[in-house]
Short mmCIF file of C-alpha atoms and ligand atoms in Angstrom, two decimals:
data_model
loop_
_atom_site.label_atom_id
_atom_site.label_comp_id
_atom_site.label_asym_id
_atom_site.label_seq_id
_atom_site.Cartn_x
_atom_site.Cartn_y
_atom_site.Cartn_z
CA MET T 5 19.14 37.09 5.18
CA PRO T 6 21.19 33.99 3.08
CA LYS T 7 20.57 30.66 3.29
CA LEU T 8 21.54 28.34 6.15
CA GLU T 9 23.96 26.66 3.55
CA ILE T 10 24.47 21.88 4.65
CA HIS T 11 26.69 19.31 3.55
CA GLN T 12 25.94 15.68 3.07
CA PHE T 13 28.68 12.91 3.40
CA PRO T 14 29.29 9.59 4.29
CA CYS T 15 30.55 8.38 6.96
CA LEU T 16 31.46 4.92 8.84
CA SER T 17 29.33 2.25 7.17
CA ASP T 18 25.92 3.57 7.20
CA ASN T 19 25.89 6.66 8.58
CA TYR T 20 26.16 10.63 7.64
CA GLY T 21 27.74 13.46 8.56
CA PHE T 22 26.39 16.84 8.09
CA LEU T 23 28.07 19.67 8.14
CA ILE T 24 25.90 23.76 8.75
CA HIS T 25 27.52 26.86 8.16
CA ASP T 26 26.49 30.24 7.90
CA PRO T 27 28.20 32.50 5.31
CA GLU T 28 27.77 35.96 6.50
CA GLN T 29 29.11 35.08 10.76
CA GLN T 30 31.31 32.13 9.34
CA VAL T 31 30.39 29.89 11.84
CA THR T 32 30.21 25.90 11.25
CA ALA T 33 29.06 22.57 12.36
CA THR T 34 29.31 19.43 12.72
CA ILE T 35 25.59 17.04 13.68
CA ASP T 36 27.31 15.01 16.12
CA THR T 37 30.88 13.59 15.00
CA PRO T 38 30.15 9.69 13.51
CA GLU T 39 33.93 9.88 11.97
CA VAL T 40 36.32 12.36 12.84
CA ALA T 41 38.63 11.85 9.96
CA ALA T 42 35.90 12.39 7.25
CA ILE T 43 34.71 15.57 8.63
CA GLU T 44 38.13 17.04 8.77
CA ALA T 45 37.95 16.23 5.16
CA ALA T 46 34.10 17.57 4.23
CA LEU T 47 35.66 20.92 5.92
CA SER T 48 38.65 21.37 4.01
CA GLU T 49 36.52 20.21 1.10
CA LYS T 50 34.30 23.34 1.81
CA GLY T 51 36.22 25.25 3.33
CA TRP T 52 35.09 25.95 6.98
CA ALA T 53 36.58 26.13 10.53
CA LEU T 54 34.50 23.81 12.39
CA THR T 55 32.80 25.92 15.20
CA HIS T 56 30.21 24.02 16.72
CA ILE T 57 29.12 20.70 17.34
CA LEU T 58 25.40 19.73 17.64
CA ASN T 59 24.49 16.70 19.33
CA THR T 60 21.07 14.32 19.28
CA HIS T 61 22.17 11.67 21.66
CA HIS T 62 25.54 10.30 23.12
CA HIS T 63 25.93 6.66 20.93
CA PHE T 64 29.47 7.06 19.33
CA ASP T 65 28.64 7.50 15.60
CA HIS T 66 27.25 10.43 17.38
CA ALA T 67 29.53 11.56 20.07
CA GLY T 68 32.43 9.58 19.45
CA GLY T 69 34.53 11.98 17.92
CA ASN T 70 32.97 14.73 20.39
CA LEU T 71 36.66 15.22 21.93
CA GLU T 72 39.31 15.08 19.07
CA LEU T 73 37.48 17.89 17.56
CA LYS T 74 37.08 20.32 20.66
CA GLU T 75 40.43 19.05 20.72
CA LYS T 76 42.39 20.65 17.65
CA THR T 77 40.02 23.02 16.80
CA GLY T 78 38.16 24.41 20.54
CA CYS T 79 34.50 24.50 19.02
CA HIS T 80 31.43 25.02 21.17
CA ILE T 81 29.72 21.44 22.47
CA VAL T 82 25.67 21.94 21.91
CA GLY T 83 23.90 18.30 23.33
CA PRO T 84 20.97 16.69 25.19
CA ARG T 85 20.64 18.06 29.00
CA ALA T 86 19.05 14.28 29.79
CA GLU T 87 22.68 12.55 28.35
CA SER T 88 24.85 15.19 29.06
CA ALA T 89 27.28 13.20 31.47
CA ARG T 90 27.35 10.83 28.33
CA ILE T 91 27.87 13.52 25.57
CA PRO T 92 31.86 13.56 25.62
CA GLY T 93 33.00 17.59 26.11
CA ILE T 94 29.64 19.04 26.33
CA ASP T 95 29.34 23.41 27.07
CA THR T 96 25.66 23.69 26.96
CA GLN T 97 23.22 21.38 27.89
CA VAL T 98 19.35 21.71 25.87
CA GLY T 99 15.99 20.33 26.06
CA ASP T 100 12.58 20.71 24.83
CA GLY T 101 11.53 24.06 23.94
CA ASP T 102 14.94 25.14 24.15
CA GLN T 103 16.57 27.93 21.61
CA VAL T 104 20.13 27.49 20.06
CA SER T 105 20.95 29.96 18.66
CA PHE T 106 23.73 29.49 15.32
CA GLY T 107 24.92 32.43 14.10
CA GLN T 108 22.02 34.16 12.40
CA PHE T 109 19.83 31.23 12.68
CA THR T 110 18.42 30.01 15.67
CA ALA T 111 17.29 25.90 16.18
CA LYS T 112 14.07 24.67 18.26
CA VAL T 113 15.36 22.10 20.52
CA PHE T 114 12.44 19.00 21.45
CA ASP T 115 13.16 15.80 23.26
CA VAL T 116 12.94 12.91 21.59
CA PRO T 117 13.09 10.28 23.98
CA GLY T 118 12.72 6.60 22.75
CA HIS T 119 15.88 5.27 20.69
CA THR T 120 17.90 6.51 23.81
CA SER T 121 16.62 8.19 27.08
CA GLY T 122 17.66 12.10 26.53
CA HIS T 123 17.43 11.70 22.50
CA ILE T 124 16.33 15.33 20.89
CA ALA T 125 16.35 17.01 17.46
CA TYR T 126 17.45 20.50 15.83
CA TRP T 127 14.22 22.38 14.08
CA PHE T 128 15.90 25.44 11.99
CA GLU T 129 11.89 27.12 11.22
CA SER T 130 13.26 28.68 8.76
CA GLU T 131 15.23 27.59 6.61
CA GLY T 132 12.62 24.29 6.86
CA VAL T 133 15.16 22.05 8.06
CA ALA T 134 15.41 18.88 11.07
CA PHE T 135 18.15 17.18 11.98
CA VAL T 136 16.22 14.13 13.74
CA GLY T 137 19.10 11.29 14.18
CA ASP T 138 18.91 8.21 15.28
CA THR T 139 14.75 8.51 16.32
CA LEU T 140 13.19 9.55 12.47
CA PHE T 141 14.49 7.66 9.34
CA ALA T 142 13.30 7.20 6.24
CA LEU T 143 10.94 5.19 6.28
CA GLY T 144 11.84 3.78 9.77
CA CYS T 145 12.44 5.21 13.29
CA GLY T 146 15.49 4.04 16.16
CA ARG T 147 14.80 1.18 18.03
CA LEU T 148 14.35 1.53 21.40
CA PHE T 149 17.15 1.07 23.39
CA GLU T 150 16.31 3.07 26.45
CA GLY T 151 12.64 4.15 26.28
CA THR T 152 9.42 2.63 25.88
CA ALA T 153 6.94 2.58 22.09
CA GLN T 154 4.83 5.23 24.28
CA GLN T 155 7.74 7.99 24.21
CA MET T 156 8.83 6.84 21.04
CA TRP T 157 5.15 6.91 19.76
CA THR T 158 4.72 10.20 21.40
CA SER T 159 8.28 11.57 20.30
CA LEU T 160 7.53 10.46 16.93
CA GLN T 161 4.71 12.29 17.17
CA LYS T 162 6.08 16.29 18.10
CA LEU T 163 7.85 15.09 14.46
CA MET T 164 4.40 14.88 12.60
CA ALA T 165 3.17 18.55 13.68
CA LEU T 166 5.86 19.68 11.63
CA PRO T 167 4.83 20.93 8.33
CA ASP T 168 5.43 18.43 5.44
CA ASP T 169 7.65 20.15 3.76
CA THR T 170 10.40 20.73 6.56
CA THR T 171 13.23 19.17 5.02
CA VAL T 172 14.19 15.89 7.45
CA TYR T 173 18.28 15.20 7.84
CA CYS T 174 18.81 11.12 9.29
CA ALA T 175 21.69 9.75 10.96
CA HIS T 176 21.91 6.37 8.52
CA GLU T 177 20.94 5.56 5.56
CA TYR T 178 19.20 2.18 6.56
CA THR T 179 15.97 3.15 3.44
CA GLN T 180 16.05 -0.07 1.50
CA ALA T 181 16.18 -2.42 3.74
CA ASN T 182 12.85 0.13 5.91
CA ALA T 183 11.21 -0.51 2.48
CA LYS T 184 11.13 -3.98 2.35
CA PHE T 185 9.94 -4.22 6.17
CA ALA T 186 7.17 -1.14 5.42
CA LEU T 187 6.12 -2.95 2.30
CA THR T 188 5.25 -6.64 4.31
CA VAL T 189 3.34 -4.13 7.25
CA GLU T 190 1.07 -2.17 5.02
CA PRO T 191 1.59 -4.37 1.15
CA GLY T 192 -1.83 -1.57 0.37
CA ASN T 193 0.49 1.87 0.43
CA ASP T 194 0.09 2.69 -3.14
CA ALA T 195 2.90 6.04 -1.95
CA LEU T 196 4.85 3.11 -0.53
CA VAL T 197 4.79 1.16 -3.48
CA ALA T 198 6.15 3.30 -5.85
CA ARG T 199 9.06 5.08 -3.31
CA SER T 200 10.18 1.96 -3.21
CA GLU T 201 10.46 1.24 -6.05
CA GLU T 202 12.55 4.83 -6.71
CA ILE T 203 13.93 3.62 -3.89
CA ASP T 204 15.74 0.79 -5.35
CA ARG T 205 16.22 2.65 -8.74
CA LEU T 206 18.67 5.61 -6.94
CA ARG T 207 20.29 2.65 -3.92
CA ALA T 208 21.37 1.38 -7.36
CA GLN T 209 22.91 4.12 -8.46
CA GLY T 210 24.40 4.91 -4.70
CA THR T 211 22.51 8.09 -4.64
CA PRO T 212 21.49 8.90 -0.76
CA THR T 213 17.74 8.65 -0.07
CA VAL T 214 18.81 11.25 2.53
CA PRO T 215 17.57 13.48 2.99
CA THR T 216 13.68 13.25 3.09
CA THR T 217 10.11 15.20 3.60
CA MET T 218 7.99 15.41 6.93
CA GLY T 219 5.43 14.68 4.74
CA LEU T 220 6.60 12.03 2.31
CA GLU T 221 7.09 10.66 5.61
CA LYS T 222 3.49 11.00 6.97
CA ALA T 223 2.14 9.29 3.56
CA THR T 224 4.57 6.25 3.56
CA ASN T 225 6.54 5.73 6.58
CA PRO T 226 4.61 2.98 8.43
CA PHE T 227 6.36 4.15 12.33
CA LEU T 228 4.20 6.93 11.64
CA ARG T 229 0.57 5.59 10.35
CA PRO T 230 -0.77 3.15 13.24
CA MET T 231 -4.21 4.84 12.10
CA SER T 232 -3.79 3.07 8.99
CA GLN T 233 -6.90 0.22 7.83
CA ASN T 234 -4.42 -1.40 6.13
CA LEU T 235 -1.36 -1.65 8.67
CA GLN T 236 -3.80 -2.32 11.05
CA GLU T 237 -4.96 -5.57 9.46
CA THR T 238 -2.05 -6.85 8.80
CA VAL T 239 -0.34 -6.86 12.21
CA GLY T 240 -3.67 -8.03 13.78
CA LEU T 241 -5.00 -4.66 15.72
CA VAL T 242 -7.70 -3.29 13.91
CA GLY T 243 -9.10 -0.37 16.20
CA ARG T 244 -6.80 -0.55 18.48
CA ASP T 245 -4.90 2.57 20.21
CA LEU T 246 -3.05 3.91 18.23
CA VAL T 247 0.45 3.61 19.99
CA ASP T 248 0.04 -0.44 20.68
CA VAL T 249 0.01 -0.55 16.93
CA PHE T 250 3.13 1.39 17.07
CA ALA T 251 4.84 -0.91 19.10
CA GLU T 252 3.68 -4.02 17.21
CA THR T 253 5.10 -2.79 14.13
CA ARG T 254 8.37 -2.09 16.33
CA ARG T 255 8.15 -5.46 18.12
CA ARG T 256 8.12 -7.05 14.27
CA LYS T 257 10.60 -4.92 12.58
CA ASP T 258 13.32 -5.64 15.01
CA ASN T 259 12.64 -9.92 14.20
CA PHE T 260 12.15 -9.46 10.23
ZN1 LIG U 18 22.19 5.97 17.57
FE1 LIG U 19 23.49 6.50 15.07
#
């Protein structure tokens, strides 16, 4: 079976667009619709015709291009059931545990509420690839606009259960700012210090830091590390419930 082809490109000021393509069945999806012109340019560069949109959540930089792309291409829109009223042009509503067929590939859907109330992630198990929208970022996580810290921590734990070698596609290039914050809450994490230096090198060259991997995030992302003694000490919550440590870490980032 040929591999799922993935093409990543910048959109807007700090979003990433992703096209996925099955060369055998000639189907192409955009993960979210941050910027129509950038998506169209990417499609023509690759010579692919859009057949699907897979939405992660309703925010404008994720679903704002849905209707224009659907009008132009007749593509089929898949999105979160729990936000269906806020996903323009949605055709198929999906939620936790559902399977989405895309050519010869299948994505498993996870409900990952917290950033928005119905946010979903798509996991292509055979490809070892996950599209996580604004739930998990490289060294960060989404702001809690519509959910609680408990909901977000539960969502992040679902993603942490994926294999360490899972390639994780996040929707924004926030990594360098995230690293600066991460170092303030877990300064004793040598892997984080090393990664932060590597990120500075990459960004100085204009190189994306996305995708990341689940293993790297588990080792360095403070929002996945409330169990870290060093982090617990820094935020002053040694031995407390992990959700409390997570909530305090998120609160500090909001005010960073
Ligand atoms: Zn968002
Ligand atoms: Fe976003």
